[in-house]
Coordinates of C-alpha atoms in Angstrom, one line a residue:
X1 CA -32.8 -10.9 -1.8
X2 CA -33.1 -13.9 -4.1
X3 CA -35.6 -16.4 -2.8
X4 CA -35.0 -20.1 -2.5
X5 CA -36.9 -20.6 -5.7
X6 CA -34.0 -19.0 -7.5
X7 CA -31.6 -21.5 -6.0
X8 CA -33.7 -24.6 -6.5
X9 CA -36.1 -24.2 -9.4
X10 CA -34.4 -22.9 -12.5
X11 CA -32.7 -25.9 -14.1
X12 CA -36.1 -26.7 -15.6
X13 CA -35.3 -27.4 -19.2
X14 CA -32.5 -29.8 -19.7
X15 CA -33.3 -33.1 -18.2
X16 CA -36.4 -35.0 -18.9
X17 CA -36.4 -38.5 -20.2
X18 CA -38.6 -41.5 -20.8
X19 CA -38.5 -45.2 -20.0
X20 CA -40.0 -47.9 -18.0
X21 CA -38.3 -48.9 -14.8
X22 CA -37.1 -52.2 -16.4
X23 CA -35.5 -50.2 -19.3
X24 CA -34.0 -47.7 -17.0
X25 CA -32.2 -50.4 -15.0
X26 CA -31.5 -53.3 -17.4
X27 CA -29.4 -56.1 -16.1
X28 CA -29.6 -58.1 -19.3
X29 CA -28.5 -56.6 -22.6
X30 CA -30.7 -59.0 -24.5
X31 CA -33.7 -58.1 -22.4
X32 CA -32.9 -54.4 -23.2
X33 CA -32.9 -55.2 -27.0
X34 CA -36.3 -57.1 -26.7
X35 CA -37.9 -54.2 -24.7
X36 CA -36.6 -51.6 -27.2
X37 CA -38.4 -53.5 -30.0
X38 CA -41.5 -53.9 -27.9
X39 CA -41.8 -50.3 -26.8
X40 CA -42.0 -49.0 -30.3
X41 CA -44.1 -51.7 -31.9
X42 CA -46.7 -51.5 -29.1
X43 CA -47.2 -47.9 -29.8
X44 CA -47.1 -48.0 -33.6
X45 CA -49.7 -50.7 -33.5
X46 CA -52.3 -48.1 -32.4
X47 CA -53.5 -49.8 -29.3
X48 CA -53.9 -46.9 -26.8
X49 CA -56.0 -47.1 -23.6
X50 CA -56.7 -44.6 -20.9
X51 CA -54.2 -44.8 -18.1
X52 CA -54.8 -44.0 -14.4
X53 CA -51.5 -42.3 -13.7
X54 CA -49.5 -43.7 -10.8
X55 CA -47.8 -41.4 -8.2
X56 CA -44.3 -40.3 -9.2
X57 CA -41.5 -42.5 -7.9
X58 CA -39.4 -41.6 -4.8
X59 CA -35.7 -41.3 -4.5
X60 CA -33.5 -44.2 -5.7
X61 CA -31.9 -46.5 -3.1
X62 CA -28.4 -45.5 -4.2
X63 CA -27.7 -41.8 -5.0
X64 CA -23.9 -41.6 -5.2
X65 CA -21.2 -41.5 -7.8
X66 CA -21.8 -44.0 -10.5
X67 CA -20.6 -45.0 -14.0
X68 CA -23.6 -44.3 -16.3
X69 CA -21.9 -44.8 -19.7
X70 CA -21.8 -48.5 -19.1
X71 CA -22.2 -51.8 -21.1
X72 CA -25.9 -51.9 -20.2
X73 CA -26.5 -48.5 -21.8
X74 CA -24.7 -48.3 -25.1
X75 CA -25.1 -45.4 -27.4
X76 CA -27.1 -46.1 -30.5
X77 CA -27.9 -44.0 -33.5
X78 CA -31.3 -42.7 -34.2
X79 CA -33.8 -44.9 -36.0
X80 CA -36.5 -43.6 -38.3
X81 CA -39.3 -42.1 -36.3
X82 CA -37.3 -41.7 -33.0
X83 CA -38.1 -38.4 -31.3
X84 CA -35.5 -35.9 -30.2
X85 CA -35.9 -32.3 -29.2
X86 CA -34.5 -29.2 -27.6
X87 CA -33.3 -30.9 -24.4
X88 CA -29.8 -32.4 -24.8
X89 CA -30.0 -34.1 -21.5
X90 CA -33.1 -36.0 -22.4
X91 CA -31.8 -36.7 -25.9
X92 CA -28.7 -38.2 -24.4
X93 CA -30.6 -40.4 -22.0
X94 CA -32.8 -41.7 -24.9
X95 CA -29.8 -42.5 -27.1
X96 CA -28.3 -44.6 -24.3
X97 CA -31.5 -46.4 -23.4
X98 CA -32.0 -44.9 -20.0
X99 CA -35.3 -43.6 -21.6
X100 CA -37.2 -45.2 -24.4
X101 CA -35.1 -44.9 -27.5
X102 CA -38.1 -43.8 -29.4
X103 CA -38.3 -40.7 -27.2
X104 CA -41.8 -41.3 -25.7
X105 CA -42.6 -42.4 -22.2
X106 CA -44.6 -41.6 -19.1
X107 CA -43.7 -38.9 -16.5
X108 CA -43.1 -41.6 -13.8
X109 CA -40.6 -43.2 -16.1
X110 CA -39.0 -39.9 -16.8
X111 CA -38.4 -39.2 -13.1
X112 CA -36.8 -42.6 -12.7
X113 CA -34.5 -42.0 -15.7
X114 CA -33.2 -38.5 -14.8
X115 CA -32.5 -39.7 -11.3
X116 CA -30.6 -42.8 -12.6
X117 CA -28.8 -41.1 -15.5
X118 CA -28.0 -37.7 -14.0
X119 CA -28.6 -38.1 -10.3
X120 CA -31.2 -35.3 -10.4
X121 CA -32.8 -34.6 -7.0
X122 CA -36.2 -36.3 -6.6
X123 CA -38.5 -33.4 -5.9
X124 CA -36.8 -31.3 -8.5
X125 CA -37.2 -34.1 -11.0
X126 CA -40.9 -34.4 -10.2
X127 CA -41.4 -30.7 -10.6
X128 CA -39.8 -30.3 -14.0
X129 CA -41.2 -33.5 -15.4
X130 CA -44.8 -32.9 -14.4
X131 CA -44.6 -29.3 -15.6
X132 CA -43.6 -30.6 -19.0
X133 CA -46.3 -33.3 -19.0
X134 CA -49.1 -31.0 -18.0
X135 CA -48.3 -28.6 -20.8
X136 CA -47.1 -30.9 -23.6
X137 CA -48.1 -34.5 -22.8
X138 CA -51.0 -36.7 -23.5
X139 CA -52.8 -36.8 -20.2
X140 CA -55.2 -39.6 -21.1
X141 CA -52.5 -42.1 -22.2
X142 CA -49.9 -40.7 -19.8
X143 CA -47.3 -40.4 -22.5
X144 CA -45.0 -37.5 -23.4
X145 CA -42.7 -36.9 -26.4
X146 CA -39.3 -35.5 -25.8
X147 CA -39.4 -34.1 -29.4
X148 CA -42.3 -33.2 -31.6
X149 CA -45.9 -34.3 -31.9
X150 CA -46.2 -38.0 -32.6
X151 CA -48.9 -40.6 -32.9
X152 CA -46.9 -42.7 -30.4
X153 CA -48.4 -40.7 -27.6
X154 CA -51.9 -41.6 -28.6
X155 CA -55.0 -39.9 -30.0
X156 CA -55.1 -36.1 -29.9
X157 CA -56.7 -34.4 -26.9
X158 CA -59.5 -31.9 -27.5
X159 CA -58.2 -28.5 -28.8
X160 CA -56.7 -26.2 -27.9
X161 CA -54.5 -28.8 -26.1
X162 CA -52.0 -30.4 -28.5
X163 CA -49.9 -33.1 -26.8
X164 CA -47.2 -31.7 -29.0
X165 CA -44.1 -32.7 -27.0
X166 CA -41.2 -30.6 -26.0
X167 CA -40.8 -28.9 -29.3
X168 CA -43.9 -26.8 -28.8
X169 CA -43.0 -23.2 -28.4
X170 CA -44.4 -21.0 -25.7
X171 CA -45.4 -23.6 -23.1
X172 CA -42.1 -25.1 -22.0
X173 CA -39.5 -24.5 -24.8
X174 CA -38.6 -20.9 -25.2
X175 CA -36.3 -18.2 -26.7
X176 CA -32.7 -17.4 -26.0
X177 CA -31.4 -21.0 -25.9
X178 CA -27.7 -21.7 -25.7
X179 CA -27.5 -24.2 -28.6
X180 CA -31.0 -24.0 -30.2
X181 CA -32.5 -21.2 -32.2
X182 CA -35.5 -19.0 -31.4
X183 CA -38.8 -20.3 -32.8
X184 CA -39.3 -17.1 -34.8
X185 CA -36.5 -18.3 -37.1
X186 CA -38.1 -21.6 -37.9
X187 CA -36.3 -24.3 -35.9
X188 CA -36.3 -24.2 -32.1
X189 CA -35.2 -27.8 -31.4
X190 CA -32.2 -28.8 -33.7
X191 CA -28.6 -28.3 -32.7
X192 CA -27.5 -24.9 -33.9
X193 CA -23.8 -24.8 -34.8
X194 CA -23.7 -21.0 -34.9
X195 CA -24.9 -20.8 -31.3
X196 CA -22.5 -23.5 -30.2
X197 CA -19.6 -21.6 -31.7
X198 CA -20.6 -18.7 -29.5
X199 CA -20.6 -21.2 -26.6
X200 CA -17.1 -22.2 -27.5
X201 CA -16.0 -18.6 -28.0
X202 CA -17.2 -17.5 -24.6
X203 CA -15.7 -20.5 -23.0
X204 CA -12.3 -19.6 -24.5
X205 CA -12.7 -15.9 -23.5
X206 CA -13.9 -16.3 -20.0
X207 CA -13.1 -19.9 -19.0
X208 CA -9.7 -20.8 -20.5
X209 CA -11.4 -23.2 -22.9
X210 CA -14.0 -24.6 -20.4
X211 CA -17.6 -23.8 -19.7
X212 CA -17.9 -22.7 -16.0
X213 CA -20.1 -20.4 -13.9
X214 CA -18.4 -17.2 -15.2
X215 CA -18.9 -18.3 -18.8
X216 CA -22.5 -19.2 -18.0
X217 CA -23.3 -15.7 -16.7
X218 CA -21.6 -13.9 -19.6
X219 CA -23.1 -16.1 -22.2
X220 CA -26.6 -15.9 -20.8
X221 CA -26.4 -12.1 -20.9
X222 CA -25.2 -12.1 -24.5
X223 CA -27.8 -14.5 -25.8
X224 CA -30.5 -12.4 -24.3
X225 CA -29.1 -9.3 -26.0
X226 CA -28.8 -11.1 -29.3
X227 CA -32.5 -12.2 -29.2
X228 CA -33.7 -8.8 -28.2
X229 CA -31.8 -7.4 -31.3
X230 CA -32.9 -10.0 -33.8
X231 CA -36.2 -11.6 -32.8
X232 CA -39.2 -9.3 -33.0
X233 CA -41.3 -11.8 -31.1
X234 CA -38.7 -12.4 -28.3
X235 CA -40.2 -13.4 -25.0
X236 CA -38.5 -14.3 -21.8
X237 CA -40.9 -14.4 -18.9
X238 CA -42.8 -16.8 -16.5
X239 CA -41.8 -20.4 -17.2
X240 CA -39.2 -19.5 -19.8
X241 CA -37.6 -17.0 -17.4
X242 CA -36.9 -19.8 -15.0
X243 CA -35.9 -22.4 -17.6
X244 CA -33.6 -20.0 -19.5
X245 CA -31.5 -19.4 -16.4
X246 CA -31.7 -23.1 -15.5
X247 CA -30.3 -24.3 -18.8
X248 CA -27.2 -22.1 -18.2
X249 CA -26.4 -24.0 -15.0
X250 CA -27.4 -27.4 -16.2
X251 CA -24.3 -28.3 -18.1
X252 CA -22.1 -27.5 -15.1
X253 CA -24.2 -29.6 -12.7
X254 CA -25.0 -32.6 -15.0
X255 CA -22.6 -32.7 -17.9
X256 CA -19.3 -32.5 -15.9
X257 CA -18.0 -35.9 -15.0
X258 CA -18.9 -36.6 -11.3
X259 CA -15.2 -37.4 -10.5
X260 CA -14.2 -33.9 -11.3
X261 CA -14.3 -31.2 -8.6
X262 CA -13.5 -28.1 -10.6
X263 CA -17.0 -27.7 -12.1
X264 CA -15.7 -27.1 -15.6
X265 CA -17.0 -28.6 -18.8
X266 CA -14.6 -29.2 -21.7
X267 CA -15.6 -28.5 -25.2
X268 CA -15.4 -32.1 -26.4
X269 CA -17.8 -33.3 -23.8
X270 CA -20.1 -30.3 -24.5
X271 CA -20.4 -31.2 -28.1
X272 CA -20.9 -34.9 -27.2
X273 CA -24.0 -33.9 -25.2
X274 CA -25.4 -31.0 -27.2
X275 CA -24.9 -32.3 -30.7
X276 CA -24.2 -36.0 -30.6
X277 CA -26.6 -36.9 -27.7
X278 CA -23.9 -39.1 -26.3
X279 CA -22.2 -39.6 -22.9
X280 CA -18.5 -39.0 -23.1
X281 CA -16.4 -42.2 -22.6
X282 CA -16.4 -43.6 -19.1
X283 CA -18.8 -40.8 -17.9
X284 CA -19.8 -40.8 -14.3
X285 CA -22.9 -39.0 -13.0
X286 CA -22.9 -36.4 -10.2
X287 CA -21.8 -37.8 -6.9
X288 CA -24.9 -36.5 -5.1
X289 CA -28.5 -35.6 -5.9
X290 CA -28.4 -32.3 -7.7
X291 CA -30.7 -29.6 -8.9
X292 CA -29.3 -26.2 -10.1
X293 CA -26.4 -25.1 -8.0
X294 CA -24.8 -21.9 -9.2
X295 CA -28.0 -20.2 -10.6
X296 CA -27.8 -17.3 -8.2
X297 CA -24.2 -16.6 -9.3
X298 CA -25.2 -16.6 -12.9
X299 CA -28.1 -14.2 -12.3
X300 CA -26.1 -11.8 -10.2
X301 CA -23.5 -11.2 -13.0
X302 CA -26.1 -9.5 -15.2
X303 CA -29.5 -9.2 -13.5
X304 CA -32.3 -9.3 -16.0
X305 CA -36.0 -8.7 -15.5
X306 CA -38.7 -10.8 -17.3
X307 CA -40.3 -9.4 -20.4
X308 CA -40.1 -9.3 -24.2
X309 CA -40.1 -7.3 -27.3
X310 CA -43.4 -5.6 -28.0
X311 CA -45.3 -4.3 -31.1
X312 CA -43.5 -6.9 -33.3
X313 CA -40.2 -4.9 -33.3
X314 CA -36.7 -5.8 -32.4
X315 CA -34.8 -3.8 -29.8
X316 CA -38.2 -2.9 -28.2
X317 CA -37.9 -4.8 -24.9
X318 CA -40.3 -4.1 -22.1
X319 CA -40.4 -5.5 -18.6
X320 CA -43.6 -7.5 -17.8
X321 CA -44.5 -6.5 -14.2
X322 CA -47.1 -9.4 -14.1
X323 CA -44.5 -12.1 -14.9
X324 CA -43.2 -14.5 -12.2
X325 CA -39.6 -13.9 -11.2
X326 CA -37.3 -15.5 -8.7
X327 CA -38.8 -13.6 -5.7
X328 CA -42.4 -14.5 -6.6
X329 CA -42.5 -18.3 -6.9
X330 CA -46.2 -18.6 -6.3
X331 CA -46.9 -16.3 -9.3
X332 CA -45.1 -18.9 -11.4
X333 CA -47.3 -21.7 -10.0
X334 CA -50.5 -19.7 -10.7
X335 CA -49.3 -19.0 -14.2
X336 CA -48.6 -22.7 -14.9
X337 CA -52.1 -23.6 -13.6
X338 CA -53.7 -20.9 -15.7
X339 CA -51.8 -22.1 -18.8
X340 CA -53.0 -25.7 -18.2
X341 CA -56.6 -24.4 -17.7
X342 CA -56.3 -22.6 -21.0
X343 CA -55.3 -25.8 -22.8
X344 CA -58.1 -27.8 -21.1
X345 CA -61.0 -25.4 -20.5
X346 CA -63.8 -28.0 -20.0
X347 CA -62.4 -31.5 -19.5
X348 CA -64.6 -34.4 -18.6
X349 CA -64.3 -38.1 -17.6
X350 CA -60.9 -39.6 -17.6
X351 CA -59.2 -36.5 -18.9
X352 CA -60.6 -34.4 -16.0
X353 CA -59.5 -37.2 -13.5
X354 CA -56.0 -37.3 -14.9
X355 CA -55.7 -33.5 -14.9
X356 CA -56.6 -33.4 -11.2
X357 CA -54.1 -36.2 -10.4
X358 CA -51.2 -34.7 -12.4
X359 CA -51.8 -31.2 -11.0
X360 CA -51.7 -32.8 -7.5
X361 CA -48.4 -34.6 -8.3
X362 CA -47.0 -31.4 -9.6
X363 CA -48.1 -29.4 -6.5
X364 CA -46.6 -32.0 -4.1
X365 CA -43.2 -30.9 -5.3
X366 CA -43.6 -27.2 -4.8
X367 CA -42.5 -26.8 -1.2
X368 CA -39.1 -28.4 -2.0
X369 CA -38.8 -27.1 -5.5
X370 CA -40.0 -23.5 -5.0
X371 CA -39.1 -23.1 -1.4
X372 CA -42.5 -21.6 -0.8
X373 CA -45.9 -22.6 0.5
X374 CA -48.2 -21.7 -2.3
X375 CA -52.0 -22.0 -2.0
X376 CA -53.1 -25.1 -3.9
X377 CA -55.3 -24.3 -6.9
X378 CA -58.1 -26.7 -8.0
X379 CA -59.3 -25.5 -11.4
X380 CA -61.1 -28.8 -12.0
X381 CA -62.2 -29.6 -8.5
X382 CA -61.0 -32.5 -6.4
X383 CA -61.5 -36.2 -6.6

């Protein structure tokens, strides 16, 4: 049996974004322009203060079909210093101004943006966003980069924490990506044309030129085999095990125009998202709040246990019996908390307070996101 965690959790990697509520819902294009200038200049000026993080936002008032490639959210090319990373969903939202166009924002702003731009279900949005923030964000300033490490998130935390953004390998980003390379080969965040050509090839072979559930299952299996055969440091377990399967379903759930009912993604739209970070013309979001429908079908085509290559050798895959999997969701939660504790072994003051609060926000989403009642962990005590 596959637990509810399998059905609800695993679209973890594709859709985080950043922006204030006013930027996410601009009514005045001129106001949008002014705010875009202000969001960058305020950070580059170096004025950072400690933030008492607010609770994550709830569901939006309207959660139906909606045009999201509209006049209030025009696509704009990257400016010097803008952050983009391994997540095409977040990159797209940033390029359209649903999130800060510089690619840096708070987790609350990210939750608002992914709900507005993609109609992501609220508890799922909270889970994936606060997971990313706890591992890769600046918990004192309450800011997170969707790309690499940047001074726009504020002063560095005490090591070994890094506030390095989504590009950091081994905490949220991971191996066997569909359109990004493995970190072992040097670039884990830029669009990879070779991998995208495989995406096209499998869509032609198994989907009549479209990316669908069948293609997703076959492509996920093949990419795993490719990484086992070429990456001596290949790892696919714990968080990455969930996010890897999640990214296979994400394009079907969020990149297919909401007016379509066939759940098929054409190659022009796929390239628009994955490479160009751009909504297709007249794009409408999903007609209902969505998380990761189809994940169970993808997994069942080629079941794969978590693990990785060992002893620094290719084709030397071993299952990790201690890793979380879809039937042990609370092991995943414990692993995440342990990872955070490893990054922040002895926090004090504001940092400790913000860790406690953000871990609480993250835990609040577990019953809905994991489908399990996990015992709450308090590595830093309680407020």
